[in-house]
mmCIF file of C-alpha atoms and ligand atoms in Angstrom:
data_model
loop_
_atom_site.group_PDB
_atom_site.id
_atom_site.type_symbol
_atom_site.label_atom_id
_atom_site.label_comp_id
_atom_site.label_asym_id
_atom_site.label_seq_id
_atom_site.Cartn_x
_atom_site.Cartn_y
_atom_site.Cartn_z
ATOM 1 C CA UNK A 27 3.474 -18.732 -19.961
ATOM 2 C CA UNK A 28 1.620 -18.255 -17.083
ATOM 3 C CA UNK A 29 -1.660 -20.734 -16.499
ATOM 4 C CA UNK A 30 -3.887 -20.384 -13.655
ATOM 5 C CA UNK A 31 -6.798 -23.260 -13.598
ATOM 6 C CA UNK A 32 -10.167 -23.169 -11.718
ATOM 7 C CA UNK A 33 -7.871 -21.822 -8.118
ATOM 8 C CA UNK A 34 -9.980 -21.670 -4.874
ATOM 9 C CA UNK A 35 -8.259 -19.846 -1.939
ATOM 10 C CA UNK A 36 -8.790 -19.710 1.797
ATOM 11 C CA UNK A 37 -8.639 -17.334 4.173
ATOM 12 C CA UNK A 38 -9.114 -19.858 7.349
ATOM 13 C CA UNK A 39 -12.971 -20.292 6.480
ATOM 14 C CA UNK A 40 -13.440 -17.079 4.202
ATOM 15 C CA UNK A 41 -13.557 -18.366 0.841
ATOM 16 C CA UNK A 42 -11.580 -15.600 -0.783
ATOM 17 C CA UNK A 43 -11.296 -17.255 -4.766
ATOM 18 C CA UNK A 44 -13.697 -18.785 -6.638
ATOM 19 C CA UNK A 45 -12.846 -20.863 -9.538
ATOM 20 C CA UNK A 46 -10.476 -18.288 -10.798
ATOM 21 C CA UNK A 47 -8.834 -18.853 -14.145
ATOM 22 C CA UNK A 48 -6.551 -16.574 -16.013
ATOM 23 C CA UNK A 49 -3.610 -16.911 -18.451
ATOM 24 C CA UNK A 50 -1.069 -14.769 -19.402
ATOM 25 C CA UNK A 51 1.295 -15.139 -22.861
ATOM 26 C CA UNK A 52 4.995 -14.378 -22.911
ATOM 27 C CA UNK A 53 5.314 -10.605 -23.619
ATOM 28 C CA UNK A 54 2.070 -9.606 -22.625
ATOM 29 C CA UNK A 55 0.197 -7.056 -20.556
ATOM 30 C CA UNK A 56 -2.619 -7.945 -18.376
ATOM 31 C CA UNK A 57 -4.864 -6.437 -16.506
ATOM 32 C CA UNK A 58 -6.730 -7.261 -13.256
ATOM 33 C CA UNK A 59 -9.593 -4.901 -12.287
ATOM 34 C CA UNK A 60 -11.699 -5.307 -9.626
ATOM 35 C CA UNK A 61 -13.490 -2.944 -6.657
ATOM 36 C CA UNK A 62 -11.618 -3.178 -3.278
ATOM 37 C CA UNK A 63 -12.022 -6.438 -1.803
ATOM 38 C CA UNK A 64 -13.038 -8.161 -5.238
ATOM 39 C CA UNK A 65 -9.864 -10.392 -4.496
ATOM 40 C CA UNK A 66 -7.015 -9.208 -7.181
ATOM 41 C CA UNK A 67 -4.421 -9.221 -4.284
ATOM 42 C CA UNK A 68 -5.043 -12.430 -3.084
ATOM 43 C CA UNK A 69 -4.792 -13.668 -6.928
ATOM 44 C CA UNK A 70 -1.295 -12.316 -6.712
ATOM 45 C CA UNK A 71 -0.354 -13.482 -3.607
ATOM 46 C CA UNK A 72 -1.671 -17.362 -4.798
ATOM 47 C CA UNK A 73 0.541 -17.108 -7.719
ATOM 48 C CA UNK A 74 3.587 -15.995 -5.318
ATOM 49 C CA UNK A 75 3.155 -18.750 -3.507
ATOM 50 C CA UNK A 76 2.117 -17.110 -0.322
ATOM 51 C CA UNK A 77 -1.382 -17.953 -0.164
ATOM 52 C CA UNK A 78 -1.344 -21.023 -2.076
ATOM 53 C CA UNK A 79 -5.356 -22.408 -3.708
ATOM 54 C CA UNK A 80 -6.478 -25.175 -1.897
ATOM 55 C CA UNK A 81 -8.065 -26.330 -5.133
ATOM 56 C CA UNK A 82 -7.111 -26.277 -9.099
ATOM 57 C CA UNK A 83 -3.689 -25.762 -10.357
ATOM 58 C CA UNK A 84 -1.262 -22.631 -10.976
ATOM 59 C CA UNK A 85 1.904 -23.511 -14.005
ATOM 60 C CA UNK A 86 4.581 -21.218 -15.040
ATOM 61 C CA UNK A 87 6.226 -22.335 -18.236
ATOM 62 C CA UNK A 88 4.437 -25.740 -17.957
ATOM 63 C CA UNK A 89 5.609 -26.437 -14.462
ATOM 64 C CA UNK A 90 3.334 -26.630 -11.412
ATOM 65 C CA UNK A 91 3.830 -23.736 -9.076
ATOM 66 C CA UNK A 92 0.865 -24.024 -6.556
ATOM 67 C CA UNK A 93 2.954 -26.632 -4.789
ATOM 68 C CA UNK A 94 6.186 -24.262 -4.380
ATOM 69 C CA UNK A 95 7.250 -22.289 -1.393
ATOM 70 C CA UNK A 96 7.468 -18.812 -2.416
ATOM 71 C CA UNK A 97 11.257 -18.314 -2.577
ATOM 72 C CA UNK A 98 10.709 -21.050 -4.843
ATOM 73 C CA UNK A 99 8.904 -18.990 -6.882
ATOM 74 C CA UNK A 100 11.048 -16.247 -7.431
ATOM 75 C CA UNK A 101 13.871 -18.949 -8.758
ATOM 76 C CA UNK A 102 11.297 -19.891 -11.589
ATOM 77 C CA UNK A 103 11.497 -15.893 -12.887
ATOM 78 C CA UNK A 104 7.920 -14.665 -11.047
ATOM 79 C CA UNK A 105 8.014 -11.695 -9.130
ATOM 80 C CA UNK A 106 5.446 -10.164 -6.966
ATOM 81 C CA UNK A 107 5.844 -6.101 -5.759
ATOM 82 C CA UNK A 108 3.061 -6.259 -2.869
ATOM 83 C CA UNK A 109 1.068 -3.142 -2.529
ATOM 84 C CA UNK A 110 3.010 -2.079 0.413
ATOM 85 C CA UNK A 111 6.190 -2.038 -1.923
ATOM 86 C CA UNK A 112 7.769 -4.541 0.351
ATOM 87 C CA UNK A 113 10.614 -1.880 0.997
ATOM 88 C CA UNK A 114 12.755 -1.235 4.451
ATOM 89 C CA UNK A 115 12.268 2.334 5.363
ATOM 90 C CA UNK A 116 15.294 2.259 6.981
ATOM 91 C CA UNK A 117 17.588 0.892 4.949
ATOM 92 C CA UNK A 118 19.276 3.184 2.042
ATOM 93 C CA UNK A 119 17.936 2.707 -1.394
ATOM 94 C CA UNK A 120 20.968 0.415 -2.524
ATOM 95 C CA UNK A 121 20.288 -1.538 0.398
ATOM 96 C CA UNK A 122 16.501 -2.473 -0.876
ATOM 97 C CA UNK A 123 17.834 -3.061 -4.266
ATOM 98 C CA UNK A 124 20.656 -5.178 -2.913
ATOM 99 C CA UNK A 125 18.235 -7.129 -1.067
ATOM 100 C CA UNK A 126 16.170 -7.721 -4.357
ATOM 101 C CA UNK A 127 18.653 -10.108 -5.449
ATOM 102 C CA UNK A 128 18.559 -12.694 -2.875
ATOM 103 C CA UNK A 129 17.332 -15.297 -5.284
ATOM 104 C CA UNK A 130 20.125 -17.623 -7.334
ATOM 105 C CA UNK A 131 18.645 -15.657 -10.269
ATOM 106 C CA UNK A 132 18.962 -12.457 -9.242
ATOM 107 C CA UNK A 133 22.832 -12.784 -7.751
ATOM 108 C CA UNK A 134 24.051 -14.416 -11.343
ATOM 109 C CA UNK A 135 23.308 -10.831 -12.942
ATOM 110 C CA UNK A 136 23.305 -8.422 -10.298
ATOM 111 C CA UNK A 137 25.429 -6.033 -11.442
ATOM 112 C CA UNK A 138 23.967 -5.528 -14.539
ATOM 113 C CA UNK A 139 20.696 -5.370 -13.872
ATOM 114 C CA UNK A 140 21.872 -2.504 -10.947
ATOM 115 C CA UNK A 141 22.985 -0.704 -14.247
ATOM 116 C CA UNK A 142 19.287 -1.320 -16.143
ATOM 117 C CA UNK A 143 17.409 0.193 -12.779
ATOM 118 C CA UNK A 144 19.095 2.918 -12.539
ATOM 119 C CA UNK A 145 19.437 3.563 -16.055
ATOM 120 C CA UNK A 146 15.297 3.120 -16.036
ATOM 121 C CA UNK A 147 14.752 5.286 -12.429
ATOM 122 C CA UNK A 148 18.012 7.897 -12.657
ATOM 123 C CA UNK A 149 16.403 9.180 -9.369
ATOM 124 C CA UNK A 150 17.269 6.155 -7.230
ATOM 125 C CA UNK A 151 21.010 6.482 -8.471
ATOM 126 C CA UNK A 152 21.359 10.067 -7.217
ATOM 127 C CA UNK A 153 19.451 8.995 -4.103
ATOM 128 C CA UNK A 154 21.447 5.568 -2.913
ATOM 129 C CA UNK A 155 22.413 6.209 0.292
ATOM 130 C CA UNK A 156 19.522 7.933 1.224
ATOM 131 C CA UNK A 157 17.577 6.067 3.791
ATOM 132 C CA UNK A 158 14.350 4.791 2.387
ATOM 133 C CA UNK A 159 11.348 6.525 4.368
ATOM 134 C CA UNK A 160 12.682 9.932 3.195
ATOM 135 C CA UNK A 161 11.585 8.784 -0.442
ATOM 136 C CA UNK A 162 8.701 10.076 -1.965
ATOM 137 C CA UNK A 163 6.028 8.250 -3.053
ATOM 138 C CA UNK A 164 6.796 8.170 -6.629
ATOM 139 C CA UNK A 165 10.816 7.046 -5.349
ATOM 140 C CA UNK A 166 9.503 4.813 -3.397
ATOM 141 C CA UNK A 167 7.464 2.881 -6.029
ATOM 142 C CA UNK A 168 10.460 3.035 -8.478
ATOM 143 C CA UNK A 169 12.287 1.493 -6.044
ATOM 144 C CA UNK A 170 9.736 -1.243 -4.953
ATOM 145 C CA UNK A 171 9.827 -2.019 -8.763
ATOM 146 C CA UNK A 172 13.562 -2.143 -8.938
ATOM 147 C CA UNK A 173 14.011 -4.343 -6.105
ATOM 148 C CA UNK A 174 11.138 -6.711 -7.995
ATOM 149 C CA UNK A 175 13.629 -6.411 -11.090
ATOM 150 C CA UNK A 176 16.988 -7.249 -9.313
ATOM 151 C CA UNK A 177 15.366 -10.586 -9.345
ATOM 152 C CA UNK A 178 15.441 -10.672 -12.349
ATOM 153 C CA UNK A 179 11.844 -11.726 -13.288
ATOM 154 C CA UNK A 180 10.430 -13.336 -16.498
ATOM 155 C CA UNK A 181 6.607 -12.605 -14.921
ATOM 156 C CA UNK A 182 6.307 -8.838 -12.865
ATOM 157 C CA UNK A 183 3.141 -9.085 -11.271
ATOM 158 C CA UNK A 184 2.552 -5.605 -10.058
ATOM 159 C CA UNK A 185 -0.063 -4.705 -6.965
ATOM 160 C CA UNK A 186 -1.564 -1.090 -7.633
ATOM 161 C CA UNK A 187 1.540 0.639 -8.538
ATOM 162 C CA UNK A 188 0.182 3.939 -9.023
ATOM 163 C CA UNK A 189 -1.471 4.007 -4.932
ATOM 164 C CA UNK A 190 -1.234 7.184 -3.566
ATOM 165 C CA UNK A 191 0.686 8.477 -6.758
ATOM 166 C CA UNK A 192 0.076 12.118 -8.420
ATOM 167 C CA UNK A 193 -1.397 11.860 -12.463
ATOM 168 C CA UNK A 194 1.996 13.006 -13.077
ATOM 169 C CA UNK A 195 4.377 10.703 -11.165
ATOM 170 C CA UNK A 196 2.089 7.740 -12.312
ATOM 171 C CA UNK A 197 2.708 8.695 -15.676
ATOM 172 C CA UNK A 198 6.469 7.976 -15.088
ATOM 173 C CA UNK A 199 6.208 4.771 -13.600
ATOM 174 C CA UNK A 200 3.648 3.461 -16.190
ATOM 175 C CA UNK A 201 6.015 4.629 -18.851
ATOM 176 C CA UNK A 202 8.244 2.840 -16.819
ATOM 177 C CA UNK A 203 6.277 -0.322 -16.623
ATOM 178 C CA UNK A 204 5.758 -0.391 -20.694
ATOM 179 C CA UNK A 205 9.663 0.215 -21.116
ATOM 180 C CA UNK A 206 10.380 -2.903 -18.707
ATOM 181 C CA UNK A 207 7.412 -5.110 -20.617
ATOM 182 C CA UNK A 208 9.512 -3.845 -23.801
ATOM 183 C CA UNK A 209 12.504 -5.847 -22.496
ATOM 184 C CA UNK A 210 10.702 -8.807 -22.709
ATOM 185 C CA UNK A 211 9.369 -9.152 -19.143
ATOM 186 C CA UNK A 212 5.523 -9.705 -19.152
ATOM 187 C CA UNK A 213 3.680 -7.972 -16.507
ATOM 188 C CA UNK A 214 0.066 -9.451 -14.384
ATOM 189 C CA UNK A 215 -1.285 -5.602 -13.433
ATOM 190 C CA UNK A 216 -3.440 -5.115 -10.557
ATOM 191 C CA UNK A 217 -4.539 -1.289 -10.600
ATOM 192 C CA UNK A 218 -7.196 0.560 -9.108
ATOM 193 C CA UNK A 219 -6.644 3.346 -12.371
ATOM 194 C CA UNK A 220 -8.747 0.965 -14.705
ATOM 195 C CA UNK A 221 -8.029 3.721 -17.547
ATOM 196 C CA UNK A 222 -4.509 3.822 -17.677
ATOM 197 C CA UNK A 223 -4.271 0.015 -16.670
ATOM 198 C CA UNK A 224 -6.605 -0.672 -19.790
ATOM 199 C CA UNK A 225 -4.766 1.369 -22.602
ATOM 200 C CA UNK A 226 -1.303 -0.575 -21.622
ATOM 201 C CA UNK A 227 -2.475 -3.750 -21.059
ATOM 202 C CA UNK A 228 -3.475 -6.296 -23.991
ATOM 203 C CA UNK A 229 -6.026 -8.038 -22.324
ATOM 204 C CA UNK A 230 -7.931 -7.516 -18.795
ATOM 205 C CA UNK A 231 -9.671 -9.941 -16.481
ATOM 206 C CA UNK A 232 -12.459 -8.396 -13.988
ATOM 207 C CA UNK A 233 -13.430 -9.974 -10.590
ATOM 208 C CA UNK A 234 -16.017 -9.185 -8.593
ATOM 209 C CA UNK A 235 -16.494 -10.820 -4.952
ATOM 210 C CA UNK A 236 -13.517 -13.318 -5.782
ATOM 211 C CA UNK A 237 -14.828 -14.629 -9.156
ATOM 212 C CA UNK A 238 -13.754 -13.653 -12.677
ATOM 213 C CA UNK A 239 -16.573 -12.357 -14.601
ATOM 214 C CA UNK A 240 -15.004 -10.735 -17.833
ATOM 215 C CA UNK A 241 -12.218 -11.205 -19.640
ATOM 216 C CA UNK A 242 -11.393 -9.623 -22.979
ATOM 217 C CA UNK A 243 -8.947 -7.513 -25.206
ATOM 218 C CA UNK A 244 -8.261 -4.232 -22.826
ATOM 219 C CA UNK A 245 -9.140 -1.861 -26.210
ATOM 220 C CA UNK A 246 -12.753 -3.619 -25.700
ATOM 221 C CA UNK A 247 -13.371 -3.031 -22.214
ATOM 222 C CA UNK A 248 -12.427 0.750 -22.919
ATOM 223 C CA UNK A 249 -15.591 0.902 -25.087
ATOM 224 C CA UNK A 250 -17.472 -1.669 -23.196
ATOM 225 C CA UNK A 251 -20.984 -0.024 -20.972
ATOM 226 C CA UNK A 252 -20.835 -1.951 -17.979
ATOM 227 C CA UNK A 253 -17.436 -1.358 -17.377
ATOM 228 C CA UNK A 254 -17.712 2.318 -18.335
ATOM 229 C CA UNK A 255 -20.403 2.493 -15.316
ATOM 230 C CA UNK A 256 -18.742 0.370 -12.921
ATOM 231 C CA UNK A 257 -15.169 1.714 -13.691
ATOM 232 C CA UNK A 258 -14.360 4.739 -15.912
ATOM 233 C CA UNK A 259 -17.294 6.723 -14.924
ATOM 234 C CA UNK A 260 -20.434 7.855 -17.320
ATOM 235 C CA UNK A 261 -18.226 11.108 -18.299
ATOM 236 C CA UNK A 262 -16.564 8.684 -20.074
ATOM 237 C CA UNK A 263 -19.133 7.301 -22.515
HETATM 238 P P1 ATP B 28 -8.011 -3.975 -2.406
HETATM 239 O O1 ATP B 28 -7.928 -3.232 -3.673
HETATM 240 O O2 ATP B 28 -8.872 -3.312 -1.373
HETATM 241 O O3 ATP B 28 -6.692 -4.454 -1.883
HETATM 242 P P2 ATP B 28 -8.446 -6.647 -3.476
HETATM 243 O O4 ATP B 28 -9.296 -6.826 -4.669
HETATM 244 O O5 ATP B 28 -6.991 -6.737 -3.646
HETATM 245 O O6 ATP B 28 -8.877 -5.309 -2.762
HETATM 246 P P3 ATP B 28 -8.114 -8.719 -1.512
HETATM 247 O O7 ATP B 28 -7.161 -7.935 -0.672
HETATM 248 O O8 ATP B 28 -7.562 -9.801 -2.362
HETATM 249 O O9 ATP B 28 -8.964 -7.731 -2.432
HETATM 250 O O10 ATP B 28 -9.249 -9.310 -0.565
HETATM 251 C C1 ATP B 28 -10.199 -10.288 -0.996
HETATM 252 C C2 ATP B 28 -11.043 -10.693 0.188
HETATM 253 O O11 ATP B 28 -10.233 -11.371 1.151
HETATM 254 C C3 ATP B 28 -11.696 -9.542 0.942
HETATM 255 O O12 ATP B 28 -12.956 -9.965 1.381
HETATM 256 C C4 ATP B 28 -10.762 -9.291 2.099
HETATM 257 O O13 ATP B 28 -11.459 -8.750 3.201
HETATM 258 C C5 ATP B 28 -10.280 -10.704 2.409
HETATM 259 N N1 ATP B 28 -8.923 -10.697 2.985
HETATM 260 C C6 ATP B 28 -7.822 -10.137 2.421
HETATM 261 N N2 ATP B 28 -6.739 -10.346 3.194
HETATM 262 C C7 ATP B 28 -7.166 -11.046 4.275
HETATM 263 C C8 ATP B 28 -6.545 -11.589 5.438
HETATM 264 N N3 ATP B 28 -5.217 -11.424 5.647
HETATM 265 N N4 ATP B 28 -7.307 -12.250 6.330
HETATM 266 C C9 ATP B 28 -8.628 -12.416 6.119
HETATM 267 N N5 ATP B 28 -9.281 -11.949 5.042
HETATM 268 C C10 ATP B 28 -8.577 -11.278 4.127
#
């Protein structure tokens, strides 16, 4: 579904990609892990089209996307939530979700797809006229998610959903995540909890200073030393 081919990407001079490749199947889960700075955001933001590779290719269902604009994007079924949620804090949460489906895409089925978000996050029903920055954190990344899904997306590409998040409330919204992949929405996972990321993704790709280094079934890297060191911890062995 999702094909990205030996991508370089620019920061002005700072060479932020290296040869990146990475594919993703319809349906599945992956996995980006990476320490801060290893370049997992900028991946995302290449495949949005809002940092777009000055080198290699990036196709979506077979058709070139590196040469899109981002809105573009979004009208081919890829979504990106940004790790700032890309929410208005003031604007209600029906405004947000309301402004999720701006694209062509998104407008056809808005209705319905109001009705799937709030039957997935009840909490942002109860709460839709409440202005955004009175959220909590947890409400706040439900929402972020639901405004990525009133776009109805065929690719969520989600940017360290569980930031700032309690074990509990990150629960939720990964149970969340697995119950939206079960619709038949694949999901590119950038997350800084590399254990949680790795038991609901498939497969995992690991960067380190902007190049891919690993990439295997998730289940592996779980049992695997050097990422046990580097990620999990040595309690974990
Ligand atoms: P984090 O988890 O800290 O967000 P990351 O793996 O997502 O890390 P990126 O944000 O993709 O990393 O950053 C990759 C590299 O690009 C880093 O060296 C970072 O300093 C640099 N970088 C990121 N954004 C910009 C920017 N707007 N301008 C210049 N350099 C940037």
């Amino acid at each position: 579904m999702l094909e990205v081919n030996h991508i370089d990407t620019y920061y002005g001079e700072l060479k932020a990609l290296w040869d990146v490749s990475l594919t993703l199947d319809k349906g599945e889960i992956v996995a980006l892990i990476g320490a801060n700075g290893s370049g997992k955001s900028t991946l995302l933001e290449a495949i949005a089209g809002l940092l777009p590779p000055t080198t290699g290719e990036i196709l979506f269902e077979g058709v070139r996307l590196d040469k899109e604009p981002s809105h573009r994007i979004v009208e081919f079924g890829v979504c990106l939530v940004p790790e700032d949620r890309g929410i208005f804090p003031g604007m209600n949460v029906s405004e947000n979700l309301e402004l999720g489906a701006f694209s062509k895409r998104g407008r056809k089925e808005k209705e319905e797809t109001l009705h799937v978000v709030y039957g997935l996050f009840p909490i942002l029903k109860n709460r839709r006229n409440q202005l955004t920055r009175t959220l909590s954190g947890g409400e706040q990344q439900m929402l972020a998610i639901g405004k990525g899904l009133l776009s109805r997306p065929k690719l969520l590409m989600l940017d360290e959903p569980s930031l700032g998040l309690a074990p509990l409330v990150t629960k939720n919204i990964f149970e969340a995540i697995c119950q939206i992949n079960q619709t038949g929405v694949s999901i590119l996972l950038v997350e800084q909890n590399v254990h949680i990321a790795l038991r609901v993704a498939k497969r995992a790709y690991i960067i380190e200073n902007g190049r891919i280094v690993q990439h295997e079934q998730a289940k592996n890297l779980l049992r695997d030393r050097r990422v046990i060191q580097a990620y999990l911890g040595t309690h974990y062995a």
